[in-house]
Amino acid sequence: MPDDIADTDDFFELGGDSLLALEAATESRRAGLEMPASGVLRRPVLADLAAAVIDPALFALPSGADSAVTTERS
């Protein structure tokens, strides 16, 4: 992990992964904060993630968006 981390850095580019996102979500919940692990996937930039922890509505999917990823097959 780099010595200097900026709010514009990406969680995953800093070495984070899905397991670390789950751990962060668990620790956040213990601290009384609402941060789902999926929120890290939706908002991986640290400043965006922090803003969403302050306002959990920012973790919501945009209206009409589907949480499932689909792939067309030919």
PDB file of C-alpha atoms in Angstrom:
ATOM      1  CA  MET A   1       0.000   0.000   0.000  1.00  0.00           C
ATOM      2  CA  PRO A   2       1.385   3.447  -0.861  1.00  0.00           C
ATOM      3  CA  ASP A   3       2.491   5.826   1.884  1.00  0.00           C
ATOM      4  CA  ASP A   4       0.394   8.690   0.566  1.00  0.00           C
ATOM      5  CA  ILE A   5      -3.244   7.976  -0.150  1.00  0.00           C
ATOM      6  CA  ALA A   6      -5.481  10.611  -1.734  1.00  0.00           C
ATOM      7  CA  ASP A   7      -9.242  10.886  -1.674  1.00  0.00           C
ATOM      8  CA  THR A   8      -9.168  10.433  -5.451  1.00  0.00           C
ATOM      9  CA  ASP A   9      -7.542   6.995  -5.167  1.00  0.00           C
ATOM     10  CA  ASP A  10      -9.453   3.839  -6.047  1.00  0.00           C
ATOM     11  CA  PHE A  11      -9.952   1.182  -3.361  1.00  0.00           C
ATOM     12  CA  PHE A  12      -9.034  -1.626  -5.770  1.00  0.00           C
ATOM     13  CA  GLU A  13      -6.042   0.132  -7.299  1.00  0.00           C
ATOM     14  CA  LEU A  14      -4.688   0.525  -3.752  1.00  0.00           C
ATOM     15  CA  GLY A  15      -4.736  -3.259  -3.397  1.00  0.00           C
ATOM     16  CA  GLY A  16      -8.246  -3.755  -2.040  1.00  0.00           C
ATOM     17  CA  ASP A  17     -10.251  -6.793  -3.085  1.00  0.00           C
ATOM     18  CA  SER A  18     -13.695  -8.258  -2.456  1.00  0.00           C
ATOM     19  CA  LEU A  19     -12.643  -9.908   0.805  1.00  0.00           C
ATOM     20  CA  LEU A  20     -11.230  -6.646   2.138  1.00  0.00           C
ATOM     21  CA  ALA A  21     -14.445  -4.895   1.060  1.00  0.00           C
ATOM     22  CA  LEU A  22     -16.443  -7.440   3.100  1.00  0.00           C
ATOM     23  CA  GLU A  23     -14.176  -6.877   6.092  1.00  0.00           C
ATOM     24  CA  ALA A  24     -14.545  -3.096   5.768  1.00  0.00           C
ATOM     25  CA  ALA A  25     -18.333  -3.453   5.571  1.00  0.00           C
ATOM     26  CA  THR A  26     -18.366  -5.626   8.698  1.00  0.00           C
ATOM     27  CA  GLU A  27     -16.176  -3.199  10.645  1.00  0.00           C
ATOM     28  CA  SER A  28     -18.283  -0.265   9.465  1.00  0.00           C
ATOM     29  CA  ARG A  29     -21.445  -1.995  10.675  1.00  0.00           C
ATOM     30  CA  ARG A  30     -19.812  -2.601  14.070  1.00  0.00           C
ATOM     31  CA  ALA A  31     -19.041   1.123  14.221  1.00  0.00           C
ATOM     32  CA  GLY A  32     -22.692   1.929  13.519  1.00  0.00           C
ATOM     33  CA  LEU A  33     -22.163   2.972   9.905  1.00  0.00           C
ATOM     34  CA  GLU A  34     -24.048   1.729   6.872  1.00  0.00           C
ATOM     35  CA  MET A  35     -21.620   0.605   4.182  1.00  0.00           C
ATOM     36  CA  PRO A  36     -22.535  -2.537   2.258  1.00  0.00           C
ATOM     37  CA  ALA A  37     -19.687  -4.410   0.609  1.00  0.00           C
ATOM     38  CA  SER A  38     -21.457  -3.856  -2.705  1.00  0.00           C
ATOM     39  CA  GLY A  39     -21.115  -0.137  -2.038  1.00  0.00           C
ATOM     40  CA  VAL A  40     -17.363  -0.443  -2.464  1.00  0.00           C
ATOM     41  CA  LEU A  41     -17.984  -1.948  -5.905  1.00  0.00           C
ATOM     42  CA  ARG A  42     -20.332   0.883  -6.836  1.00  0.00           C
ATOM     43  CA  ARG A  43     -18.169   3.676  -5.377  1.00  0.00           C
ATOM     44  CA  PRO A  44     -14.530   2.534  -5.277  1.00  0.00           C
ATOM     45  CA  VAL A  45     -13.041   6.065  -5.274  1.00  0.00           C
ATOM     46  CA  LEU A  46     -12.316   6.866  -1.627  1.00  0.00           C
ATOM     47  CA  ALA A  47     -13.977  10.314  -1.657  1.00  0.00           C
ATOM     48  CA  ASP A  48     -17.138   8.840  -3.206  1.00  0.00           C
ATOM     49  CA  LEU A  49     -17.121   5.982  -0.724  1.00  0.00           C
ATOM     50  CA  ALA A  50     -16.760   8.401   2.205  1.00  0.00           C
ATOM     51  CA  ALA A  51     -19.614  10.554   0.881  1.00  0.00           C
ATOM     52  CA  ALA A  52     -21.831   7.472   0.614  1.00  0.00           C
ATOM     53  CA  VAL A  53     -21.021   6.436   4.188  1.00  0.00           C
ATOM     54  CA  ILE A  54     -22.241   9.890   5.260  1.00  0.00           C
ATOM     55  CA  ASP A  55     -25.298   9.666   2.974  1.00  0.00           C
ATOM     56  CA  PRO A  56     -26.188   5.956   2.476  1.00  0.00           C
ATOM     57  CA  ALA A  57     -28.701   6.845  -0.247  1.00  0.00           C
ATOM     58  CA  LEU A  58     -25.660   7.292  -2.497  1.00  0.00           C
ATOM     59  CA  PHE A  59     -25.105   3.519  -2.324  1.00  0.00           C
ATOM     60  CA  ALA A  60     -28.457   2.916  -4.052  1.00  0.00           C
ATOM     61  CA  LEU A  61     -28.557   1.854  -7.670  1.00  0.00           C
ATOM     62  CA  PRO A  62     -29.900   4.478 -10.084  1.00  0.00           C
ATOM     63  CA  SER A  63     -33.594   4.011 -10.809  1.00  0.00           C
ATOM     64  CA  GLY A  64     -34.131   1.489 -13.555  1.00  0.00           C
ATOM     65  CA  ALA A  65     -30.736  -0.122 -12.983  1.00  0.00           C
ATOM     66  CA  ASP A  66     -30.584  -3.855 -12.454  1.00  0.00           C
ATOM     67  CA  SER A  67     -28.207  -5.213  -9.831  1.00  0.00           C
ATOM     68  CA  ALA A  68     -27.651  -8.350 -11.901  1.00  0.00           C
ATOM     69  CA  VAL A  69     -25.171  -8.353 -14.724  1.00  0.00           C
ATOM     70  CA  THR A  70     -26.456  -9.982 -17.877  1.00  0.00           C
ATOM     71  CA  THR A  71     -24.563 -11.156 -20.922  1.00  0.00           C
ATOM     72  CA  GLU A  72     -26.063 -11.691 -24.342  1.00  0.00           C
ATOM     73  CA  ARG A  73     -25.345 -15.046 -25.898  1.00  0.00           C
ATOM     74  CA  SER A  74     -25.525 -15.703 -29.585  1.00  0.00           C
TER      75      SER A  74
END
